[in-house]
Coordinates of C-alpha atoms (C1' of nucleotides) in Angstrom, one line a residue:
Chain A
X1 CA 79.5 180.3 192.9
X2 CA 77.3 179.9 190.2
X3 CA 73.9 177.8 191.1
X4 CA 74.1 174.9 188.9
X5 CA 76.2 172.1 191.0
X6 CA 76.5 169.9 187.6
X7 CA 75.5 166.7 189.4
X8 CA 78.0 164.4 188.1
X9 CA 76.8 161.3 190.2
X10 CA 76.8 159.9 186.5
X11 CA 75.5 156.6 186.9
X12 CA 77.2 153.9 185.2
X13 CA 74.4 153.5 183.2
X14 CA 74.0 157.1 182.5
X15 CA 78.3 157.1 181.5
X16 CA 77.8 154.3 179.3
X17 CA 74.6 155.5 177.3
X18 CA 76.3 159.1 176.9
X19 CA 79.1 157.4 175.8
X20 CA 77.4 156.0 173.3
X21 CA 75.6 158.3 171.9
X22 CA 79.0 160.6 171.7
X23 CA 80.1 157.0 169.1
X24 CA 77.2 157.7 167.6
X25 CA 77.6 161.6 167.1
X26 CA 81.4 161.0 165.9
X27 CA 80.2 158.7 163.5
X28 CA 82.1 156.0 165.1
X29 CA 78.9 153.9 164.9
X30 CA 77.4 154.0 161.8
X31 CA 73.7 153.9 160.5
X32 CA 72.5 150.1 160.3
X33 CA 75.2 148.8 162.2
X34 CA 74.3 146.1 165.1
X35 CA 74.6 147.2 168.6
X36 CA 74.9 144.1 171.1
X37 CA 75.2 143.9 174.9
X38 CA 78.2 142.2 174.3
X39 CA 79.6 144.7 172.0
X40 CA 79.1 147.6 174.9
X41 CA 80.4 145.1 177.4
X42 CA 83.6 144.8 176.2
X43 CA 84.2 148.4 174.9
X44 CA 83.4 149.9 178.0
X45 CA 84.4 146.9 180.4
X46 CA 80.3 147.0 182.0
X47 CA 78.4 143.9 182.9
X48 CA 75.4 143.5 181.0
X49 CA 73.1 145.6 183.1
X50 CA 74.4 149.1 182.8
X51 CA 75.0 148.3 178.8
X52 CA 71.5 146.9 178.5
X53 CA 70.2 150.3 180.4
X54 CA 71.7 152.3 178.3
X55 CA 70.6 150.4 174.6
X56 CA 67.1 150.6 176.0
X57 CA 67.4 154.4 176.6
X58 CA 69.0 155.2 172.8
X59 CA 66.1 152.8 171.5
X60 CA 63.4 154.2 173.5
X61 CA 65.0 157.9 172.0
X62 CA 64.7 156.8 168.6
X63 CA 68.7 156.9 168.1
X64 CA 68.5 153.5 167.6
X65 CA 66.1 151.2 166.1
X66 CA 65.0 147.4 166.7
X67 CA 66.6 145.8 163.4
X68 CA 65.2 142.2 162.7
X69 CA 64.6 139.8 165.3
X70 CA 64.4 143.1 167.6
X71 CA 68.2 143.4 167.5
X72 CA 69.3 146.9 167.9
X73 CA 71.1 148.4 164.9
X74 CA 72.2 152.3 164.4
X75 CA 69.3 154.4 163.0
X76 CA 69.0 154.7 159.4
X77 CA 68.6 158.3 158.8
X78 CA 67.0 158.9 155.8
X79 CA 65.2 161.6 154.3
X80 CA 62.3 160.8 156.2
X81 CA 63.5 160.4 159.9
X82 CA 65.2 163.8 158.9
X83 CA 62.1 165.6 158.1
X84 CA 61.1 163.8 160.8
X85 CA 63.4 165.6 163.0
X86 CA 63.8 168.8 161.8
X87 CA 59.7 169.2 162.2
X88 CA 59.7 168.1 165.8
X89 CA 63.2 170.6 166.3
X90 CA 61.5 173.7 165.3
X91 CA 58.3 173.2 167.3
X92 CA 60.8 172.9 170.5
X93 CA 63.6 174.9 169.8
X94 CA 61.1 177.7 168.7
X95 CA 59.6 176.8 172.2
X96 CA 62.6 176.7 173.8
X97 CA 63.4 179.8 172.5
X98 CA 60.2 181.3 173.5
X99 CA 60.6 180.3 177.1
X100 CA 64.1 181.7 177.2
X101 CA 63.2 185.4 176.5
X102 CA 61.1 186.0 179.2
X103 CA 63.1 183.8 181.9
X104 CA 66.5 185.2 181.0
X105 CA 68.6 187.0 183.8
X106 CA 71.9 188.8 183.2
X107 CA 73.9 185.8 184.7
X108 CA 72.1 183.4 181.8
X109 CA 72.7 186.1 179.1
X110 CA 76.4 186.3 180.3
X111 CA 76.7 182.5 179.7
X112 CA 75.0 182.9 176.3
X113 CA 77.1 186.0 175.2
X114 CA 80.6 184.0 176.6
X115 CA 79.5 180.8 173.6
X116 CA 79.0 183.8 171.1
X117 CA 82.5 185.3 171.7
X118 CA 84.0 181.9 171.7
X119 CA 82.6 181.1 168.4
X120 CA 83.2 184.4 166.4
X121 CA 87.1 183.7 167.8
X122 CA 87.7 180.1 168.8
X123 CA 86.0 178.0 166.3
X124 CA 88.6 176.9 163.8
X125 CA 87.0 173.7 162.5
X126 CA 83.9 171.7 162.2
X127 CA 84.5 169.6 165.4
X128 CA 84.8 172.5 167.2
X129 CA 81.9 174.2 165.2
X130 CA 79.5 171.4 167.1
X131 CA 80.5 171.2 170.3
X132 CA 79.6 175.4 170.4
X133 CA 76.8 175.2 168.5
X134 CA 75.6 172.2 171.0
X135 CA 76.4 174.4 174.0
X136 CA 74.2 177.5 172.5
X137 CA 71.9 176.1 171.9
X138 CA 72.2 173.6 175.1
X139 CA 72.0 177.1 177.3
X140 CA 68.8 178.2 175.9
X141 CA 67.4 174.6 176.9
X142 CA 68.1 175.2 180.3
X143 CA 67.2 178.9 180.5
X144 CA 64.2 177.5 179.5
X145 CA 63.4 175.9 182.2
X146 CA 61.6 174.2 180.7
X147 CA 62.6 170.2 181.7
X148 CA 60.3 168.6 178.9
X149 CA 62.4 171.1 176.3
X150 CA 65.6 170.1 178.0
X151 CA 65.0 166.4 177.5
X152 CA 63.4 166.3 173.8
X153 CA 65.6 169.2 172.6
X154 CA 69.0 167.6 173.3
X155 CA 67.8 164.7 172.1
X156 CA 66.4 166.0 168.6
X157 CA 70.0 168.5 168.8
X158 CA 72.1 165.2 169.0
X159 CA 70.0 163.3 166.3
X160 CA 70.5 166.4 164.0
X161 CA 74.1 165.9 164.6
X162 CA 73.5 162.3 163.2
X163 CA 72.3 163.8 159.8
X164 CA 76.0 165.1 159.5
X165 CA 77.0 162.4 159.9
X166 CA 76.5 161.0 156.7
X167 CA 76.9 164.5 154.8
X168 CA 80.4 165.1 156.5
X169 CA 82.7 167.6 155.0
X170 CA 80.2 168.9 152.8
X171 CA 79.0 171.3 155.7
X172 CA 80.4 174.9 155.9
X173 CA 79.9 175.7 159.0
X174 CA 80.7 179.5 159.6
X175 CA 78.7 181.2 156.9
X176 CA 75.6 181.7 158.5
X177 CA 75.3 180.4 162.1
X178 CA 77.0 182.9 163.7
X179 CA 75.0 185.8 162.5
X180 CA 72.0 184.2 163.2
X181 CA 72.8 183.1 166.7
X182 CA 73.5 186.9 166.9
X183 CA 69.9 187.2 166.2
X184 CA 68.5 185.1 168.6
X185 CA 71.1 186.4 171.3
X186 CA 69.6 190.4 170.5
X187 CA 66.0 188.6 170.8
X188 CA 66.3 187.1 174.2
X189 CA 68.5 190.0 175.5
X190 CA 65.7 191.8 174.8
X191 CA 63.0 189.6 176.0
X192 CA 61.5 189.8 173.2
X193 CA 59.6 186.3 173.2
X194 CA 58.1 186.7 169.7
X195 CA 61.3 187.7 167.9
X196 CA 63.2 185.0 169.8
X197 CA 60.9 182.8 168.3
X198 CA 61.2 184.1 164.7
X199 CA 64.8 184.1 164.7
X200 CA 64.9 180.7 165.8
X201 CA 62.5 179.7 163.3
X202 CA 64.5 181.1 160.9
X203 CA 67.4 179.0 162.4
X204 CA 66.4 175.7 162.2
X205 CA 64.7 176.4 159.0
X206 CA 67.8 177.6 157.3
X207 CA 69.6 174.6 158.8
X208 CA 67.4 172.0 157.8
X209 CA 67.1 172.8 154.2
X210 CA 70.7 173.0 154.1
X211 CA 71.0 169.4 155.7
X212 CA 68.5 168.3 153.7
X213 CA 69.5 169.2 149.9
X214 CA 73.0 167.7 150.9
X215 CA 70.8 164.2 152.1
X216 CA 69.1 164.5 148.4
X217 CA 72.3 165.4 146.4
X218 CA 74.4 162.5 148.0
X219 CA 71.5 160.1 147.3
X220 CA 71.5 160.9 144.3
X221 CA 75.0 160.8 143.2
Chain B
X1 CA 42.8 142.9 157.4
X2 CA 43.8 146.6 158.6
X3 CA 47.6 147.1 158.4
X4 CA 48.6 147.9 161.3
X5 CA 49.6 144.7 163.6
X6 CA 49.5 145.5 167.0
X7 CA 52.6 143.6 167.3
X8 CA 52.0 143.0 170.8
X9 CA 54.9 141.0 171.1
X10 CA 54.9 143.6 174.8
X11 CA 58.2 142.4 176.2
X12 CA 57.6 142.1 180.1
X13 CA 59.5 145.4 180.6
X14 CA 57.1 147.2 178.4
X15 CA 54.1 145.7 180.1
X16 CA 55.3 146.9 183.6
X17 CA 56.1 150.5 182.2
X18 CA 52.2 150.9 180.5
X19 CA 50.8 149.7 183.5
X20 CA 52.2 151.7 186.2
X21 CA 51.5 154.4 183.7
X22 CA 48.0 153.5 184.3
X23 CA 47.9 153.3 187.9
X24 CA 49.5 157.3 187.4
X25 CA 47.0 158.2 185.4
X26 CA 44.1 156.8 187.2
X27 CA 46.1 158.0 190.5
X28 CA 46.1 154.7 192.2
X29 CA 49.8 156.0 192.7
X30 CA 49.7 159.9 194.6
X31 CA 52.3 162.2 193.9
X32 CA 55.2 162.3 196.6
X33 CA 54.4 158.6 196.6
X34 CA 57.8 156.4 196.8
X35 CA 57.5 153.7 193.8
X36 CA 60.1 151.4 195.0
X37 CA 61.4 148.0 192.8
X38 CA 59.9 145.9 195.6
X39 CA 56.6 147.0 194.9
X40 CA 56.6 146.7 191.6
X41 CA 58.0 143.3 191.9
X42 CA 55.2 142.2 194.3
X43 CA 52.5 144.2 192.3
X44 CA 53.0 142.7 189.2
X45 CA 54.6 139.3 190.0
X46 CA 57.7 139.9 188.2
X47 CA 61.8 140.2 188.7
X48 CA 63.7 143.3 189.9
X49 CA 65.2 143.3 186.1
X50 CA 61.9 144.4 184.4
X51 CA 60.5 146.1 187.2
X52 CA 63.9 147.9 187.1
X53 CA 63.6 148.7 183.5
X54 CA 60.0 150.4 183.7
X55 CA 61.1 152.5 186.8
X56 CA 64.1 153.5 184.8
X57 CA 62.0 154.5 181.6
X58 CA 59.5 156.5 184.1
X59 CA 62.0 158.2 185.9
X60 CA 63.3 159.3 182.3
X61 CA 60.1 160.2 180.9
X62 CA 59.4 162.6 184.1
X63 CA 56.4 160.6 185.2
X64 CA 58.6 159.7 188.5
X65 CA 61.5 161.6 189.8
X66 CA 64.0 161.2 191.7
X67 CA 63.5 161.9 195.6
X68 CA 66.0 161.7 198.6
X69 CA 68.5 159.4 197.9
X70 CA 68.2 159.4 194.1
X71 CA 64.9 157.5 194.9
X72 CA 62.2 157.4 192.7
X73 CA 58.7 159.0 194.0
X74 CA 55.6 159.8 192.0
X75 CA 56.3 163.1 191.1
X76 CA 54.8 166.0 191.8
X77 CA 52.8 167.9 189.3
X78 CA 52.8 171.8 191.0
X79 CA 52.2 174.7 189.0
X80 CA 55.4 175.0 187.6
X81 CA 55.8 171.5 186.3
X82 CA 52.2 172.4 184.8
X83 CA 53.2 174.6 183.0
X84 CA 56.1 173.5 181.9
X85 CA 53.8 170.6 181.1
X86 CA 51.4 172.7 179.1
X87 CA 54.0 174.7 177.4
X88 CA 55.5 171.5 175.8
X89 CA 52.1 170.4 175.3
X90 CA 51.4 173.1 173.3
X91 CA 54.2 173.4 170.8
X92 CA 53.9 169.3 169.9
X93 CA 50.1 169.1 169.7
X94 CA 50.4 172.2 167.2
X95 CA 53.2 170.7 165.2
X96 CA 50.9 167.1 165.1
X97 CA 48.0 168.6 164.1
X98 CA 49.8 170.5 161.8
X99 CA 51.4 167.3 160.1
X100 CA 48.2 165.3 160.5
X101 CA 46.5 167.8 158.3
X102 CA 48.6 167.5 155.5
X103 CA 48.8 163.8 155.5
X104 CA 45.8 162.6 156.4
X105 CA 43.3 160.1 154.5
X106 CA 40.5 158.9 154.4
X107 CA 41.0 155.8 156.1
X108 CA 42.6 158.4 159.4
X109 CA 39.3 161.0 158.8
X110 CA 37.4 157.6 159.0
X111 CA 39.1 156.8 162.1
X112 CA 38.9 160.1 163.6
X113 CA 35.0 160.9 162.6
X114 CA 34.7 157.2 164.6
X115 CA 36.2 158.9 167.5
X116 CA 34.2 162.0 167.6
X117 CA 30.9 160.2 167.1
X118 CA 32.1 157.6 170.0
X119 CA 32.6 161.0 172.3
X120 CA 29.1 162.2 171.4
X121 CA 27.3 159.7 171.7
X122 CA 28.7 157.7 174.4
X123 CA 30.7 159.2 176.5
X124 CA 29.0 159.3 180.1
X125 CA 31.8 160.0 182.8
X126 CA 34.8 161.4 183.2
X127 CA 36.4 158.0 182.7
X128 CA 34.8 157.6 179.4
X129 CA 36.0 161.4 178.6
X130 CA 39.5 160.6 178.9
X131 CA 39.6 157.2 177.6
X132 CA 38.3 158.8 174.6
X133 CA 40.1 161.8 174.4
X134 CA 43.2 160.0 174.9
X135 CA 42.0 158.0 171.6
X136 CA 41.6 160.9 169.3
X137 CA 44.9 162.6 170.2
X138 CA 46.4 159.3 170.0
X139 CA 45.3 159.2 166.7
X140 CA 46.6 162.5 165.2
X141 CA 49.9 161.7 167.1
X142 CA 50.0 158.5 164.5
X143 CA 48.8 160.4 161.6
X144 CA 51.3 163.2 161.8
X145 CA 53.5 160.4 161.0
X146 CA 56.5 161.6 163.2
X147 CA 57.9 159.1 165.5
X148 CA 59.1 162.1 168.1
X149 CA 55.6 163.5 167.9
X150 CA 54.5 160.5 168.6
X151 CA 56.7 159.5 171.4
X152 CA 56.6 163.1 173.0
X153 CA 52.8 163.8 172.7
X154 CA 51.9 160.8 174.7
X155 CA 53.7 160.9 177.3
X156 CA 52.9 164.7 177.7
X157 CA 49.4 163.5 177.4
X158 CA 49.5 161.3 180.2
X159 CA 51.4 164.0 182.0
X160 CA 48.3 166.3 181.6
X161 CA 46.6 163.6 182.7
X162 CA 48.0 163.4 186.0
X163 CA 47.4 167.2 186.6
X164 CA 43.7 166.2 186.4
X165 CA 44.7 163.1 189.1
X166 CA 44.5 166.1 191.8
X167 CA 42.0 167.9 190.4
X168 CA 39.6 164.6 190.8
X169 CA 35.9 165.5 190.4
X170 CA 35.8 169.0 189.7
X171 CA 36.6 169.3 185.9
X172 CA 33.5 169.4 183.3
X173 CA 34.6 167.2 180.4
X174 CA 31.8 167.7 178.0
X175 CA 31.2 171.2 177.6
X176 CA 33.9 172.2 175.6
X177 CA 35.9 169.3 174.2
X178 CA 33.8 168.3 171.9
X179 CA 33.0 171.0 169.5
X180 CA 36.4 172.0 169.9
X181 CA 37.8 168.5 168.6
X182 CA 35.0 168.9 166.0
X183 CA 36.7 172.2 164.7
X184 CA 40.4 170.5 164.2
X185 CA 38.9 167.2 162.6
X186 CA 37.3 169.9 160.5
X187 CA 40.6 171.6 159.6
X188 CA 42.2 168.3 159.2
X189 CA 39.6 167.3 156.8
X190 CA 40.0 170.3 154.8
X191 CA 43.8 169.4 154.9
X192 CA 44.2 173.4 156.2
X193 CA 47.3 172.8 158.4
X194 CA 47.4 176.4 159.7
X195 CA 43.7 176.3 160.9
X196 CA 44.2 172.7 162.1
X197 CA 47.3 174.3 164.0
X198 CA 45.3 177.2 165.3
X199 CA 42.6 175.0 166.5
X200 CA 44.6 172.8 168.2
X201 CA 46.4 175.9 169.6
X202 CA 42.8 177.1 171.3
X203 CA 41.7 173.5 172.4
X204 CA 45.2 173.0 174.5
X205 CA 45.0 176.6 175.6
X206 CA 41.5 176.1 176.9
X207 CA 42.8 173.3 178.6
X208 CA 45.3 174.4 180.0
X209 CA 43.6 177.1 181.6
X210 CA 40.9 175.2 183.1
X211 CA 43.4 172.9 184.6
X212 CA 45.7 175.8 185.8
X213 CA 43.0 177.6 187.6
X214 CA 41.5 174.5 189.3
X215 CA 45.2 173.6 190.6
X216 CA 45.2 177.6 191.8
X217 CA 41.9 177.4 193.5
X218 CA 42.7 174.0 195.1
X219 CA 45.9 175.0 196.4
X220 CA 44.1 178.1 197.8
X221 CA 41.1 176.6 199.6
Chain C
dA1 C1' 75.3 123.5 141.6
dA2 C1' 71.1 125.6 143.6
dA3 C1' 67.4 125.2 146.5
dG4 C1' 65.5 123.7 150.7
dC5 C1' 65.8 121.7 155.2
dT6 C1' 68.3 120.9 159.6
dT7 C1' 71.3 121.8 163.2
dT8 C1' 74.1 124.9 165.7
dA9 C1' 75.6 129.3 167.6
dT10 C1' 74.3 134.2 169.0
dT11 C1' 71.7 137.2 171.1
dT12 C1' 68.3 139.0 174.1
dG13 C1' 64.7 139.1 178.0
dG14 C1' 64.2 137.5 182.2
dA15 C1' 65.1 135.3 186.9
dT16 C1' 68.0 134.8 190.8
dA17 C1' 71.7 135.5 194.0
dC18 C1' 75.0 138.4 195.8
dC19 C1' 77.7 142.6 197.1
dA20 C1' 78.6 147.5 198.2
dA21 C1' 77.2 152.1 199.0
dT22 C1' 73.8 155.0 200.6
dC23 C1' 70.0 156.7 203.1
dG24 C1' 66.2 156.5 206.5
dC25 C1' 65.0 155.5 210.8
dA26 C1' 65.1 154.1 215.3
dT27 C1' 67.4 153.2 219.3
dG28 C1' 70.4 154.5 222.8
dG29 C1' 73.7 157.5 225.2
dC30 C1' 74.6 162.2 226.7
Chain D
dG1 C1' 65.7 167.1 224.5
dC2 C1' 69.4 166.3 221.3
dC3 C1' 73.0 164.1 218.8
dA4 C1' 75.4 159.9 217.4
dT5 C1' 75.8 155.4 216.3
dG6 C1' 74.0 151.4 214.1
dC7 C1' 70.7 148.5 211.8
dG8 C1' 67.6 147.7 208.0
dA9 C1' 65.9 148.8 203.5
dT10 C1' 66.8 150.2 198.8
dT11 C1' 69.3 150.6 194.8
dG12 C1' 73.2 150.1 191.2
dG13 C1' 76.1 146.8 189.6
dT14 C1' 78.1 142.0 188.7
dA15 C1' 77.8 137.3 187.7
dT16 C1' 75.2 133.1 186.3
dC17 C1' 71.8 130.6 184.5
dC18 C1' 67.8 129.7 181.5
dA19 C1' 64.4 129.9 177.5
dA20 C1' 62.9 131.7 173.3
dA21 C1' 64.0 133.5 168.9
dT22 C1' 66.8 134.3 165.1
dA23 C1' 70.9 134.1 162.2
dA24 C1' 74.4 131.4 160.2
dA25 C1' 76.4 127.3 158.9
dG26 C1' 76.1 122.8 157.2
dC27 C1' 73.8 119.0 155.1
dT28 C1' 70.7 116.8 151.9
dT29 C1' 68.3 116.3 147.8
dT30 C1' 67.3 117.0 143.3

DNA sequence: AAAGCTTTATTTGGATACCAATCGCATGGC
DNA sequence: GCCATGCGATTGGTATCCAAATAAAGCTTT
């Protein structure tokens, strides 16, 4: 019905370094922590090529990092790789955003409105919280259309997730998201391009800050 | 003496990927073009596993995609992936310029004012152009200090780059680029992010318009 | 006992061989 | 002329093997 045929051909290669990077977004893998072949292997019962595919990928993505002798390790992120992020994530989600108001048709702001409902009603706990927010914001990606934004946007989105990571708990979620994903939803219903923009700007602003200070304050506790 | 090491420790892999890169860019490889493991092996005198490795990282990066059969081709750079091209383009080499003015100094100016006096004074051919060009965005890219800028920029570079591989011939490097790289090194030196931004904002604009209209006219004639 | 050196064990990049699924292409039958 | 079958080419994946580099353990020496 609906034009997108997901595709799910999924490599093995492509299962394994998803996989992986959902470890790494649960936290199950944590920052600094050595990443062999051998360890992928055996958890996901690959030879060596799809698990050596799939470390190459998350290194060449920057969510991990060659630790001595070139080893792979889990990405420190500290405030730096942070700032980092939340630079390159408002230059492309702003984008992304952008993009989305003028290419929007009513089936892609049905889709949009449908994660909105679901997360005023259906979002009981900070698990849950993510996997909306990811799909939101996911959406605008690919009404985008915009494959360069797709790629580097989930990325960033996932690597953000990794800040939580190590500030988990201390993150209330509902507050503010909602209302502001209202914001962006009016915006690209509208087609207004410039307001989408602003309101997204105003999004990833308010969520870095807020990410941040909890990065200081647990540093420096 | 200088602190950067080059560290070109280049595993084989690595290699492979940068120099099919350059065949892209310098369009020894056409669009629509299969790129097949065999050839690379053969090209380069090397195993499937690397050769395997760089097609993998080229197919991820969008400089190949995938064609019938999940086959990798060269892809093909139409107006749409132009622009999408462009559009990217635009928000990152904002955000580095952006970044590179705050943090620059005066060892980067030094580097940079190199750069520009290299692309006034010698810079006879298109070849030269680009080489060169490719230098001095290179080098805000590092400045800015952000590893996704970094990672995102250049390979969006090369991208642009390969718009101009079917535009051979018909683009007039030296009328414009210069004083136009001489305005953001300008705001850069000044440390003015917004004008460094805004400049940056005109000189990919201009280009992108140049390179848009050429692909129009040649797809018309 | 601590520092330093040596030896061993892991780990990774790479090469090679092999297999199965898939797709293109060509040949052959209708 | 058109469709179907089949053969070859290509790729993802597995399994082994090897060399280089590094980490860890063990030994020596003072």
């Amino acid at each position: 019905m609906s034009q997108d045929a997901p595709k799910v051909d999924t490599s093995l290669s492509d299962g394994v370094y998803a996989r992986v990077r959902d470890l790494l977004r649960e936290g199950e893998l944590v920052p600094g922590q050595r990443v062999s072949e051998a360890d992928i292997c055996s958890r996901f019962n690959v030879s060596r090529t799809p698990a050596r595919e799939a470390i190459h990928r998350l290194l060449n993505e920057g969510f991990l990092t060659a630790g001595s002798g070139g080893r792979p390790v889990v990405a420190e992120i500290d405030i730096d790789r942070a700032e980092e992020i939340y630079d390159m994530r408002e230059a492309v989600e702003c984008l992304a955003a952008r993009l989305a108001a003028k290419r929007a048709r009513t089936n892609d702001l049905l889709d949009l409105r449908r994660i909105l409902d679901e997360q005023r009603d259906g979002c009981e706990n900070e698990v849950d919280f993510l996997e909306i927010n990811d799909r939101f914001h996911g959406c605008i990606y690919r009404i985008s259309g915009n494959r360069y934004v797709q790629r580097t946007a989930s990325i960033l989105l996932v690597s953000a997730g990794m800040i939580r990571g190590s500030t988990q708990g201390q993150y209330n979620y509902d507050s503010w998201s909602l209302s502001e994903h209202e914001a962006i939803y009016r915006a690209i219903e509208n087609g207004d391009s410039a307001a989408a923009e602003e309101a997204m700007r105003r999004h990833t602003r308010n969520g870095r800050f807020q990410r941040i200070a909890l990065i200081t304050n647990q540093k420096e506790r």
